[in-house]
PDB file of C-alpha atoms in Angstrom:
ATOM      1  CA  MET A   1     104.245 -16.863 -25.831  1.00  0.00           C
ATOM      2  CA  ASP A   2     102.205 -17.140 -29.023  1.00  0.00           C
ATOM      3  CA  PHE A   3     102.069 -20.904 -28.659  1.00  0.00           C
ATOM      4  CA  ASN A   4     100.675 -20.644 -25.123  1.00  0.00           C
ATOM      5  CA  MET A   5      98.058 -18.074 -26.174  1.00  0.00           C
ATOM      6  CA  ASN A   6      96.947 -20.254 -29.080  1.00  0.00           C
ATOM      7  CA  MET A   7      96.558 -23.206 -26.734  1.00  0.00           C
ATOM      8  CA  THR A   8      94.554 -21.082 -24.321  1.00  0.00           C
ATOM      9  CA  ASN A   9      92.241 -19.879 -27.110  1.00  0.00           C
ATOM     10  CA  ARG A  10      91.716 -23.429 -28.310  1.00  0.00           C
ATOM     11  CA  LYS A  11      90.785 -24.562 -24.799  1.00  0.00           C
ATOM     12  CA  LEU A  12      88.324 -21.688 -24.438  1.00  0.00           C
ATOM     13  CA  GLY A  13      86.786 -22.580 -27.794  1.00  0.00           C
ATOM     14  CA  VAL A  14      86.340 -26.203 -26.757  1.00  0.00           C
ATOM     15  CA  VAL A  15      84.737 -25.112 -23.478  1.00  0.00           C
ATOM     16  CA  LEU A  16      82.341 -22.746 -25.269  1.00  0.00           C
ATOM     17  CA  CYS A  17      81.363 -25.451 -27.743  1.00  0.00           C
ATOM     18  CA  CYS A  18      80.660 -27.852 -24.897  1.00  0.00           C
ATOM     19  CA  LEU A  19      78.570 -25.273 -23.052  1.00  0.00           C
ATOM     20  CA  MET A  20      76.547 -24.546 -26.203  1.00  0.00           C
ATOM     21  CA  ALA A  21      76.015 -28.241 -26.805  1.00  0.00           C
ATOM     22  CA  VAL A  22      74.826 -28.759 -23.224  1.00  0.00           C
ATOM     23  CA  ALA A  23      72.459 -25.778 -23.474  1.00  0.00           C
ATOM     24  CA  SER A  24      71.098 -27.107 -26.747  1.00  0.00           C
ATOM     25  CA  CYS A  25      70.520 -30.562 -25.250  1.00  0.00           C
ATOM     26  CA  GLN A  26      68.788 -29.039 -22.228  1.00  0.00           C
ATOM     27  CA  LYS A  27      66.490 -26.970 -24.450  1.00  0.00           C
ATOM     28  CA  GLU A  28      65.607 -29.993 -26.582  1.00  0.00           C
ATOM     29  CA  SER A  29      64.950 -31.977 -23.419  1.00  0.00           C
ATOM     30  CA  GLN A  30      62.715 -29.173 -22.074  1.00  0.00           C
ATOM     31  CA  ASP A  31      60.856 -28.919 -25.399  1.00  0.00           C
ATOM     32  CA  VAL A  32      60.211 -32.672 -25.484  1.00  0.00           C
ATOM     33  CA  SER A  33      59.058 -32.588 -21.858  1.00  0.00           C
ATOM     34  CA  PHE A  34      56.689 -29.682 -22.641  1.00  0.00           C
ATOM     35  CA  ASP A  35      55.275 -31.469 -25.691  1.00  0.00           C
ATOM     36  CA  ASN A  36      54.740 -34.648 -23.694  1.00  0.00           C
ATOM     37  CA  GLU A  37      52.977 -32.657 -20.990  1.00  0.00           C
ATOM     38  CA  ILE A  38      50.604 -31.156 -23.574  1.00  0.00           C
ATOM     39  CA  SER A  39      49.922 -34.548 -25.130  1.00  0.00           C
ATOM     40  CA  THR A  40      48.806 -35.954 -21.787  1.00  0.00           C
ATOM     41  CA  VAL A  41      46.202 -33.199 -21.428  1.00  0.00           C
ATOM     42  CA  LEU A  42      44.344 -33.199 -24.743  1.00  0.00           C
ATOM     43  CA  SER A  43      43.897 -35.491 -27.695  1.00  0.00           C
ATOM     44  CA  ASP A  44      42.634 -34.679 -31.189  1.00  0.00           C
ATOM     45  CA  ASP A  45      39.237 -36.255 -30.404  1.00  0.00           C
ATOM     46  CA  GLU A  46      36.518 -33.686 -29.751  1.00  0.00           C
ATOM     47  CA  ILE A  47      33.797 -34.543 -27.246  1.00  0.00           C
ATOM     48  CA  CYS A  48      30.389 -34.698 -28.924  1.00  0.00           C
ATOM     49  CA  PHE A  49      26.861 -35.827 -28.149  1.00  0.00           C
ATOM     50  CA  SER A  50      24.142 -37.402 -30.270  1.00  0.00           C
ATOM     51  CA  SER A  51      21.473 -35.088 -31.663  1.00  0.00           C
ATOM     52  CA  MET A  52      17.736 -34.499 -31.758  1.00  0.00           C
ATOM     53  CA  ASP A  53      15.703 -32.519 -34.286  1.00  0.00           C
ATOM     54  CA  VAL A  54      14.945 -28.872 -33.637  1.00  0.00           C
ATOM     55  CA  ASP A  55      11.336 -28.017 -32.794  1.00  0.00           C
ATOM     56  CA  THR A  56       9.660 -24.662 -32.245  1.00  0.00           C
ATOM     57  CA  ARG A  57       6.897 -25.626 -29.806  1.00  0.00           C
ATOM     58  CA  ALA A  58       6.796 -24.010 -26.370  1.00  0.00           C
ATOM     59  CA  ASP A  59       7.440 -27.329 -24.642  1.00  0.00           C
ATOM     60  CA  VAL A  60      10.971 -28.629 -24.975  1.00  0.00           C
ATOM     61  CA  THR A  61      10.703 -31.609 -27.308  1.00  0.00           C
ATOM     62  CA  SER A  62      14.114 -31.163 -28.920  1.00  0.00           C
ATOM     63  CA  LEU A  63      17.145 -28.955 -28.471  1.00  0.00           C
ATOM     64  CA  SER A  64      19.400 -26.837 -30.668  1.00  0.00           C
ATOM     65  CA  SER A  65      21.863 -26.475 -27.783  1.00  0.00           C
ATOM     66  CA  PHE A  66      22.229 -27.478 -24.157  1.00  0.00           C
ATOM     67  CA  ASN A  67      24.589 -27.015 -21.224  1.00  0.00           C
ATOM     68  CA  VAL A  68      27.016 -29.801 -20.327  1.00  0.00           C
ATOM     69  CA  MET A  69      28.865 -30.305 -17.064  1.00  0.00           C
ATOM     70  CA  CYS A  70      31.710 -32.821 -17.195  1.00  0.00           C
ATOM     71  CA  ILE A  71      32.648 -34.433 -13.884  1.00  0.00           C
ATOM     72  CA  THR A  72      35.094 -36.941 -12.473  1.00  0.00           C
ATOM     73  CA  GLY A  73      34.624 -38.980  -9.339  1.00  0.00           C
ATOM     74  CA  THR A  74      31.551 -40.896  -8.220  1.00  0.00           C
ATOM     75  CA  MET A  75      28.422 -39.364  -9.719  1.00  0.00           C
ATOM     76  CA  GLY A  76      25.985 -38.223  -7.058  1.00  0.00           C
ATOM     77  CA  SER A  77      28.320 -38.572  -4.080  1.00  0.00           C
ATOM     78  CA  SER A  78      31.872 -37.308  -4.687  1.00  0.00           C
ATOM     79  CA  GLU A  79      32.034 -35.299  -7.888  1.00  0.00           C
ATOM     80  CA  THR A  80      34.540 -32.792  -9.192  1.00  0.00           C
ATOM     81  CA  SER A  81      33.561 -30.532 -12.090  1.00  0.00           C
ATOM     82  CA  GLN A  82      36.005 -30.487 -15.014  1.00  0.00           C
ATOM     83  CA  PHE A  83      34.145 -28.052 -17.268  1.00  0.00           C
ATOM     84  CA  ASN A  84      30.703 -26.479 -17.706  1.00  0.00           C
ATOM     85  CA  LYS A  85      30.040 -25.497 -21.313  1.00  0.00           C
ATOM     86  CA  GLN A  86      27.250 -24.991 -23.816  1.00  0.00           C
ATOM     87  CA  PHE A  87      27.182 -27.515 -26.647  1.00  0.00           C
ATOM     88  CA  SER A  88      25.453 -26.530 -29.892  1.00  0.00           C
ATOM     89  CA  LYS A  89      24.197 -28.566 -32.799  1.00  0.00           C
ATOM     90  CA  SER A  90      26.352 -28.799 -35.911  1.00  0.00           C
ATOM     91  CA  GLY A  91      25.161 -31.284 -38.486  1.00  0.00           C
ATOM     92  CA  SER A  92      24.000 -34.371 -36.643  1.00  0.00           C
ATOM     93  CA  TYR A  93      25.892 -33.790 -33.400  1.00  0.00           C
ATOM     94  CA  TYR A  94      26.482 -31.315 -30.583  1.00  0.00           C
ATOM     95  CA  TYR A  95      29.920 -29.761 -30.070  1.00  0.00           C
ATOM     96  CA  GLY A  96      31.386 -27.431 -27.450  1.00  0.00           C
ATOM     97  CA  SER A  97      35.093 -27.202 -28.398  1.00  0.00           C
ATOM     98  CA  LYS A  98      36.044 -29.602 -25.622  1.00  0.00           C
ATOM     99  CA  TYR A  99      38.352 -32.572 -26.165  1.00  0.00           C
ATOM    100  CA  TRP A 100      38.973 -35.964 -24.637  1.00  0.00           C
ATOM    101  CA  PRO A 101      42.227 -36.327 -22.697  1.00  0.00           C
ATOM    102  CA  SER A 102      44.846 -38.585 -24.281  1.00  0.00           C
ATOM    103  CA  SER A 103      44.171 -41.178 -21.561  1.00  0.00           C
ATOM    104  CA  ASP A 104      40.816 -42.072 -20.043  1.00  0.00           C
ATOM    105  CA  ALA A 105      40.057 -39.600 -17.238  1.00  0.00           C
ATOM    106  CA  LYS A 106      36.758 -41.360 -16.414  1.00  0.00           C
ATOM    107  CA  TYR A 107      34.410 -38.556 -17.407  1.00  0.00           C
ATOM    108  CA  GLY A 108      30.735 -38.451 -16.514  1.00  0.00           C
ATOM    109  CA  PHE A 109      28.325 -35.907 -17.978  1.00  0.00           C
ATOM    110  CA  TYR A 110      25.278 -33.888 -16.960  1.00  0.00           C
ATOM    111  CA  ALA A 111      23.187 -31.946 -19.483  1.00  0.00           C
ATOM    112  CA  SER A 112      20.242 -29.534 -19.340  1.00  0.00           C
ATOM    113  CA  ASN A 113      18.611 -26.623 -21.123  1.00  0.00           C
ATOM    114  CA  ASN A 114      18.966 -24.860 -17.762  1.00  0.00           C
ATOM    115  CA  THR A 115      22.107 -23.716 -15.923  1.00  0.00           C
ATOM    116  CA  ILE A 116      23.848 -26.602 -14.139  1.00  0.00           C
ATOM    117  CA  THR A 117      25.465 -25.948 -10.774  1.00  0.00           C
ATOM    118  CA  ALA A 118      28.287 -28.130  -9.464  1.00  0.00           C
ATOM    119  CA  ALA A 119      28.065 -29.805  -6.062  1.00  0.00           C
ATOM    120  CA  SER A 120      30.249 -32.555  -4.645  1.00  0.00           C
ATOM    121  CA  ASN A 121      27.175 -34.640  -3.775  1.00  0.00           C
ATOM    122  CA  GLY A 122      25.548 -34.189  -7.186  1.00  0.00           C
ATOM    123  CA  ALA A 123      25.080 -31.400  -9.717  1.00  0.00           C
ATOM    124  CA  TYR A 124      21.710 -29.664  -9.748  1.00  0.00           C
ATOM    125  CA  VAL A 125      19.557 -27.122 -11.561  1.00  0.00           C
ATOM    126  CA  SER A 126      17.573 -24.317  -9.999  1.00  0.00           C
ATOM    127  CA  ALA A 127      14.232 -24.679 -11.756  1.00  0.00           C
ATOM    128  CA  SER A 128      11.135 -22.509 -12.019  1.00  0.00           C
ATOM    129  CA  ASN A 129       7.887 -23.593 -13.681  1.00  0.00           C
ATOM    130  CA  SER A 130       8.057 -20.599 -16.015  1.00  0.00           C
ATOM    131  CA  THR A 131      10.237 -22.836 -18.227  1.00  0.00           C
ATOM    132  CA  ASP A 132       9.975 -26.477 -19.208  1.00  0.00           C
ATOM    133  CA  VAL A 133      13.266 -27.847 -17.858  1.00  0.00           C
ATOM    134  CA  VAL A 134      14.826 -31.032 -19.210  1.00  0.00           C
ATOM    135  CA  VAL A 135      17.879 -32.883 -17.915  1.00  0.00           C
ATOM    136  CA  ALA A 136      20.052 -35.874 -18.759  1.00  0.00           C
ATOM    137  CA  TYR A 137      23.088 -37.584 -17.317  1.00  0.00           C
ATOM    138  CA  ARG A 138      25.615 -40.186 -18.359  1.00  0.00           C
ATOM    139  CA  ALA A 139      27.667 -41.808 -15.591  1.00  0.00           C
ATOM    140  CA  TYR A 140      31.206 -42.885 -16.412  1.00  0.00           C
ATOM    141  CA  ASN A 141      31.407 -45.924 -18.675  1.00  0.00           C
ATOM    142  CA  ALA A 142      34.740 -47.150 -19.994  1.00  0.00           C
ATOM    143  CA  SER A 143      33.201 -47.857 -23.406  1.00  0.00           C
ATOM    144  CA  ASP A 144      32.268 -44.151 -23.796  1.00  0.00           C
ATOM    145  CA  TYR A 145      35.861 -42.928 -23.978  1.00  0.00           C
ATOM    146  CA  LYS A 146      36.409 -41.026 -27.259  1.00  0.00           C
ATOM    147  CA  GLN A 147      32.948 -42.098 -28.470  1.00  0.00           C
ATOM    148  CA  THR A 148      29.826 -40.077 -29.268  1.00  0.00           C
ATOM    149  CA  ILE A 149      27.781 -39.872 -26.066  1.00  0.00           C
ATOM    150  CA  GLY A 150      24.050 -40.538 -26.365  1.00  0.00           C
ATOM    151  CA  LEU A 151      21.863 -38.579 -23.947  1.00  0.00           C
ATOM    152  CA  THR A 152      18.191 -39.119 -23.104  1.00  0.00           C
ATOM    153  CA  PHE A 153      16.574 -35.951 -21.787  1.00  0.00           C
ATOM    154  CA  ASN A 154      13.602 -36.025 -19.429  1.00  0.00           C
ATOM    155  CA  HIS A 155      11.222 -33.336 -18.189  1.00  0.00           C
ATOM    156  CA  ILE A 156      11.630 -32.628 -14.484  1.00  0.00           C
ATOM    157  CA  PHE A 157       8.223 -31.004 -14.008  1.00  0.00           C
ATOM    158  CA  ALA A 158       4.795 -32.610 -14.120  1.00  0.00           C
ATOM    159  CA  LYS A 159       2.299 -31.020 -16.464  1.00  0.00           C
ATOM    160  CA  LEU A 160      -1.290 -30.437 -15.372  1.00  0.00           C
ATOM    161  CA  GLY A 161      -3.877 -31.515 -17.916  1.00  0.00           C
ATOM    162  CA  TYR A 162      -7.623 -31.376 -17.373  1.00  0.00           C
ATOM    163  CA  CYS A 163      -9.608 -31.767 -14.163  1.00  0.00           C
ATOM    164  CA  LYS A 164     -12.792 -33.665 -14.952  1.00  0.00           C
ATOM    165  CA  VAL A 165     -15.414 -33.881 -12.204  1.00  0.00           C
ATOM    166  CA  SER A 166     -18.495 -36.094 -12.547  1.00  0.00           C
ATOM    167  CA  ALA A 167     -21.714 -35.665 -10.570  1.00  0.00           C
ATOM    168  CA  PRO A 168     -23.262 -38.566  -8.663  1.00  0.00           C
ATOM    169  CA  SER A 169     -26.144 -40.211 -10.509  1.00  0.00           C
ATOM    170  CA  GLY A 170     -29.460 -38.353 -10.112  1.00  0.00           C
ATOM    171  CA  TYR A 171     -27.936 -35.239  -8.524  1.00  0.00           C
ATOM    172  CA  SER A 172     -27.268 -31.773  -9.854  1.00  0.00           C
ATOM    173  CA  VAL A 173     -24.131 -29.896  -8.828  1.00  0.00           C
ATOM    174  CA  SER A 174     -23.668 -26.174  -8.325  1.00  0.00           C
ATOM    175  CA  GLY A 175     -20.970 -23.915  -6.907  1.00  0.00           C
ATOM    176  CA  LEU A 176     -18.223 -26.339  -7.874  1.00  0.00           C
ATOM    177  CA  SER A 177     -14.585 -25.453  -7.391  1.00  0.00           C
ATOM    178  CA  VAL A 178     -11.483 -27.640  -7.257  1.00  0.00           C
ATOM    179  CA  LYS A 179      -8.329 -25.948  -5.976  1.00  0.00           C
ATOM    180  CA  MET A 180      -4.714 -26.809  -5.196  1.00  0.00           C
ATOM    181  CA  THR A 181      -1.580 -24.992  -4.112  1.00  0.00           C
ATOM    182  CA  PRO A 182       1.291 -26.200  -6.295  1.00  0.00           C
ATOM    183  CA  TYR A 183       5.021 -26.132  -5.735  1.00  0.00           C
ATOM    184  CA  VAL A 184       6.444 -24.114  -8.617  1.00  0.00           C
ATOM    185  CA  SER A 185      10.222 -24.021  -8.107  1.00  0.00           C
ATOM    186  CA  GLY A 186      13.124 -25.586  -6.290  1.00  0.00           C
ATOM    187  CA  TYR A 187      16.481 -27.312  -6.657  1.00  0.00           C
ATOM    188  CA  TYR A 188      16.561 -30.520  -8.667  1.00  0.00           C
ATOM    189  CA  LYS A 189      19.400 -33.024  -8.237  1.00  0.00           C
ATOM    190  CA  ILE A 190      19.942 -34.457 -11.695  1.00  0.00           C
ATOM    191  CA  TYR A 191      21.459 -37.821 -10.763  1.00  0.00           C
ATOM    192  CA  SER A 192      19.139 -38.712  -7.864  1.00  0.00           C
ATOM    193  CA  GLY A 193      16.055 -37.094  -9.408  1.00  0.00           C
ATOM    194  CA  THR A 194      15.109 -35.433  -6.117  1.00  0.00           C
ATOM    195  CA  TRP A 195      13.773 -31.980  -5.286  1.00  0.00           C
ATOM    196  CA  SER A 196      14.707 -29.726  -2.364  1.00  0.00           C
ATOM    197  CA  SER A 197      13.958 -26.174  -1.178  1.00  0.00           C
ATOM    198  CA  LYS A 198      10.620 -26.229  -2.984  1.00  0.00           C
ATOM    199  CA  SER A 199       8.617 -22.992  -3.145  1.00  0.00           C
ATOM    200  CA  ALA A 200       4.834 -22.944  -3.229  1.00  0.00           C
ATOM    201  CA  GLY A 201       2.929 -20.770  -5.662  1.00  0.00           C
ATOM    202  CA  SER A 202      -0.488 -19.227  -5.279  1.00  0.00           C
ATOM    203  CA  GLN A 203      -3.563 -21.379  -4.857  1.00  0.00           C
ATOM    204  CA  SER A 204      -5.011 -22.132  -8.269  1.00  0.00           C
ATOM    205  CA  THR A 205      -8.469 -23.228  -9.384  1.00  0.00           C
ATOM    206  CA  LEU A 206      -8.397 -26.345 -11.536  1.00  0.00           C
ATOM    207  CA  THR A 207     -12.055 -26.276 -12.571  1.00  0.00           C
ATOM    208  CA  THR A 208     -15.425 -24.750 -11.768  1.00  0.00           C
ATOM    209  CA  SER A 209     -17.540 -26.872 -14.105  1.00  0.00           C
ATOM    210  CA  LEU A 210     -18.498 -30.517 -14.470  1.00  0.00           C
ATOM    211  CA  ASN A 211     -16.939 -32.804 -17.069  1.00  0.00           C
ATOM    212  CA  SER A 212     -14.333 -30.272 -18.189  1.00  0.00           C
ATOM    213  CA  THR A 213     -11.559 -31.530 -20.471  1.00  0.00           C
ATOM    214  CA  ALA A 214      -9.821 -28.180 -20.849  1.00  0.00           C
ATOM    215  CA  SER A 215      -6.093 -28.687 -20.303  1.00  0.00           C
ATOM    216  CA  ALA A 216      -4.330 -26.328 -17.890  1.00  0.00           C
ATOM    217  CA  GLY A 217      -0.885 -26.991 -19.389  1.00  0.00           C
ATOM    218  CA  THR A 218       0.778 -25.747 -16.200  1.00  0.00           C
ATOM    219  CA  TYR A 219       4.154 -27.057 -14.984  1.00  0.00           C
ATOM    220  CA  VAL A 220       4.350 -28.057 -11.317  1.00  0.00           C
ATOM    221  CA  VAL A 221       6.877 -29.845  -9.150  1.00  0.00           C
ATOM    222  CA  PRO A 222       5.846 -33.523  -9.166  1.00  0.00           C
ATOM    223  CA  GLY A 223       4.647 -35.176  -5.990  1.00  0.00           C
ATOM    224  CA  THR A 224       1.548 -35.682  -3.844  1.00  0.00           C
ATOM    225  CA  TYR A 225      -0.920 -32.811  -3.522  1.00  0.00           C
ATOM    226  CA  THR A 226      -4.126 -32.228  -1.613  1.00  0.00           C
ATOM    227  CA  LEU A 227      -7.050 -30.958  -3.689  1.00  0.00           C
ATOM    228  CA  THR A 228      -9.859 -29.062  -1.944  1.00  0.00           C
ATOM    229  CA  LEU A 229     -13.356 -29.304  -3.347  1.00  0.00           C
ATOM    230  CA  ALA A 230     -16.387 -27.160  -2.642  1.00  0.00           C
ATOM    231  CA  TYR A 231     -19.783 -27.914  -4.206  1.00  0.00           C
ATOM    232  CA  THR A 232     -23.501 -28.182  -3.517  1.00  0.00           C
ATOM    233  CA  LEU A 233     -25.584 -31.266  -4.318  1.00  0.00           C
ATOM    234  CA  SER A 234     -29.281 -31.033  -5.085  1.00  0.00           C
ATOM    235  CA  LYS A 235     -31.900 -33.729  -5.678  1.00  0.00           C
ATOM    236  CA  ASP A 236     -35.627 -33.079  -5.497  1.00  0.00           C
ATOM    237  CA  SER A 237     -36.085 -31.151  -2.212  1.00  0.00           C
ATOM    238  CA  TYR A 238     -32.637 -32.134  -0.920  1.00  0.00           C
ATOM    239  CA  THR A 239     -29.775 -29.593  -1.024  1.00  0.00           C
ATOM    240  CA  GLU A 240     -26.492 -29.802   0.815  1.00  0.00           C
ATOM    241  CA  ALA A 241     -23.128 -27.977   0.560  1.00  0.00           C
ATOM    242  CA  PHE A 242     -19.904 -29.952   0.853  1.00  0.00           C
ATOM    243  CA  SER A 243     -16.227 -29.230   1.438  1.00  0.00           C
ATOM    244  CA  LYS A 244     -13.992 -32.210   0.791  1.00  0.00           C
ATOM    245  CA  SER A 245     -10.371 -32.997   0.068  1.00  0.00           C
ATOM    246  CA  VAL A 246      -8.579 -35.672  -1.892  1.00  0.00           C
ATOM    247  CA  SER A 247      -4.912 -36.503  -2.505  1.00  0.00           C
ATOM    248  CA  VAL A 248      -3.405 -37.048  -5.935  1.00  0.00           C
ATOM    249  CA  THR A 249       0.144 -37.858  -7.025  1.00  0.00           C
ATOM    250  CA  LEU A 250       1.454 -36.002 -10.071  1.00  0.00           C
ATOM    251  CA  VAL A 251       4.129 -37.688 -12.167  1.00  0.00           C
ATOM    252  CA  ALA A 252       7.148 -35.971 -13.724  1.00  0.00           C
ATOM    253  CA  GLY A 253       7.496 -35.961 -17.487  1.00  0.00           C
ATOM    254  CA  LYS A 254       3.825 -36.708 -18.114  1.00  0.00           C
ATOM    255  CA  THR A 255       0.553 -34.843 -18.596  1.00  0.00           C
ATOM    256  CA  ASN A 256      -1.475 -35.493 -15.457  1.00  0.00           C
ATOM    257  CA  ASN A 257      -5.247 -35.464 -15.960  1.00  0.00           C
ATOM    258  CA  ILE A 258      -7.330 -35.485 -12.770  1.00  0.00           C
ATOM    259  CA  VAL A 259     -10.594 -37.423 -12.828  1.00  0.00           C
ATOM    260  CA  LEU A 260     -12.927 -37.206  -9.809  1.00  0.00           C
ATOM    261  CA  ASN A 261     -16.322 -38.769  -9.118  1.00  0.00           C
ATOM    262  CA  LEU A 262     -18.360 -36.996  -6.460  1.00  0.00           C
ATOM    263  CA  PRO A 263     -20.046 -39.212  -3.857  1.00  0.00           C
ATOM    264  CA  ASP A 264     -23.801 -39.003  -3.485  1.00  0.00           C
ATOM    265  CA  GLY A 265     -25.472 -37.043  -0.721  1.00  0.00           C
ATOM    266  CA  ASN A 266     -25.691 -40.015   1.635  1.00  0.00           C
ATOM    267  CA  SER A 267     -21.938 -40.618   1.577  1.00  0.00           C
ATOM    268  CA  SER A 268     -19.442 -39.004   3.890  1.00  0.00           C
ATOM    269  CA  GLY A 269     -16.519 -40.298   1.865  1.00  0.00           C
ATOM    270  CA  ALA A 270     -14.132 -38.399  -0.368  1.00  0.00           C
ATOM    271  CA  PRO A 271     -14.493 -38.311  -4.137  1.00  0.00           C
ATOM    272  CA  ASP A 272     -12.974 -41.324  -5.833  1.00  0.00           C
ATOM    273  CA  GLY A 273     -10.938 -41.345  -9.027  1.00  0.00           C
ATOM    274  CA  GLY A 274      -7.362 -40.247  -9.449  1.00  0.00           C
ATOM    275  CA  VAL A 275      -4.825 -39.251 -12.076  1.00  0.00           C
ATOM    276  CA  VAL A 276      -4.905 -40.411 -15.680  1.00  0.00           C
ATOM    277  CA  ILE A 277      -1.469 -40.163 -17.295  1.00  0.00           C
ATOM    278  CA  ASP A 278      -1.021 -39.005 -20.879  1.00  0.00           C
ATOM    279  CA  PRO A 279       2.232 -38.587 -22.858  1.00  0.00           C
ATOM    280  CA  TRP A 280       3.940 -35.199 -22.831  1.00  0.00           C
ATOM    281  CA  GLU A 281       3.922 -33.945 -26.431  1.00  0.00           C
ATOM    282  CA  GLY A 282       4.622 -37.440 -27.760  1.00  0.00           C
ATOM    283  CA  GLY A 283       6.376 -38.915 -24.731  1.00  0.00           C
ATOM    284  CA  GLY A 284       8.145 -38.524 -21.418  1.00  0.00           C
ATOM    285  CA  ASN A 285      11.553 -38.443 -23.087  1.00  0.00           C
ATOM    286  CA  VAL A 286      12.411 -35.380 -25.120  1.00  0.00           C
ATOM    287  CA  ASP A 287      13.293 -37.371 -28.239  1.00  0.00           C
ATOM    288  CA  GLU A 288      10.471 -39.902 -27.867  1.00  0.00           C
ATOM    289  CA  GLY A 289       7.963 -39.870 -30.693  1.00  0.00           C
ATOM    290  CA  MET A 290       9.859 -37.303 -32.767  1.00  0.00           C
TER     291      MET A 290
END
């Protein structure tokens, strides 16, 4: 009887040992699987971007921080957002506590000082001319993986400079006004560089005097605009009032100075001239000329 009980106890002990060993092996297997799963998600390499110096001017000429949207897929046509995070300057680079995956996930990046909104056909910003908005993008490039990403920011608005009007030779000009109705806001697709859903502001007067070089400094949506001119020409006993219009194209990322030459009283044509482009606080790119 005792012999049989001892044998039974020994068998139970062997079974228990086997069960414990199996459980231990399963746990180790699960732990290894979990660790491997984590290692496929993140690496030890933090995503960072190259820097620009901080500046305190009203126009954005450098940045202490900016928003970054990371996407996968084809930029501008079939994108999927992976994260949207603010990156701030630390030392010579910008960091946002985001890391590269352990294998190349083919990341592309958008950046802006404005909020970036995801869209499958291209991320965009909702921009108003109350703020100088700058954007940048970096499409996927295999050589960028786990490297510092260099970004070139560009202004999306055009800036109005001066409106200089010259009188025709031998004539005096009175009652001059040059007006335009600008677009002041809209949605800007960062990759394609296109505007949509633009909103017009109030009609503004660009100048009421001849040969003015006073800069307006106003941000407007770039594009082609119609200027309306009203003025009176006088020469000896001749006096005539005119209302004319002229089209100008304003360029993004530049200061756009408008120069117009009024036709003489015998001409029915529009004023000639156009837009003279100047750099925007040292250049069209945010880091240009710094």
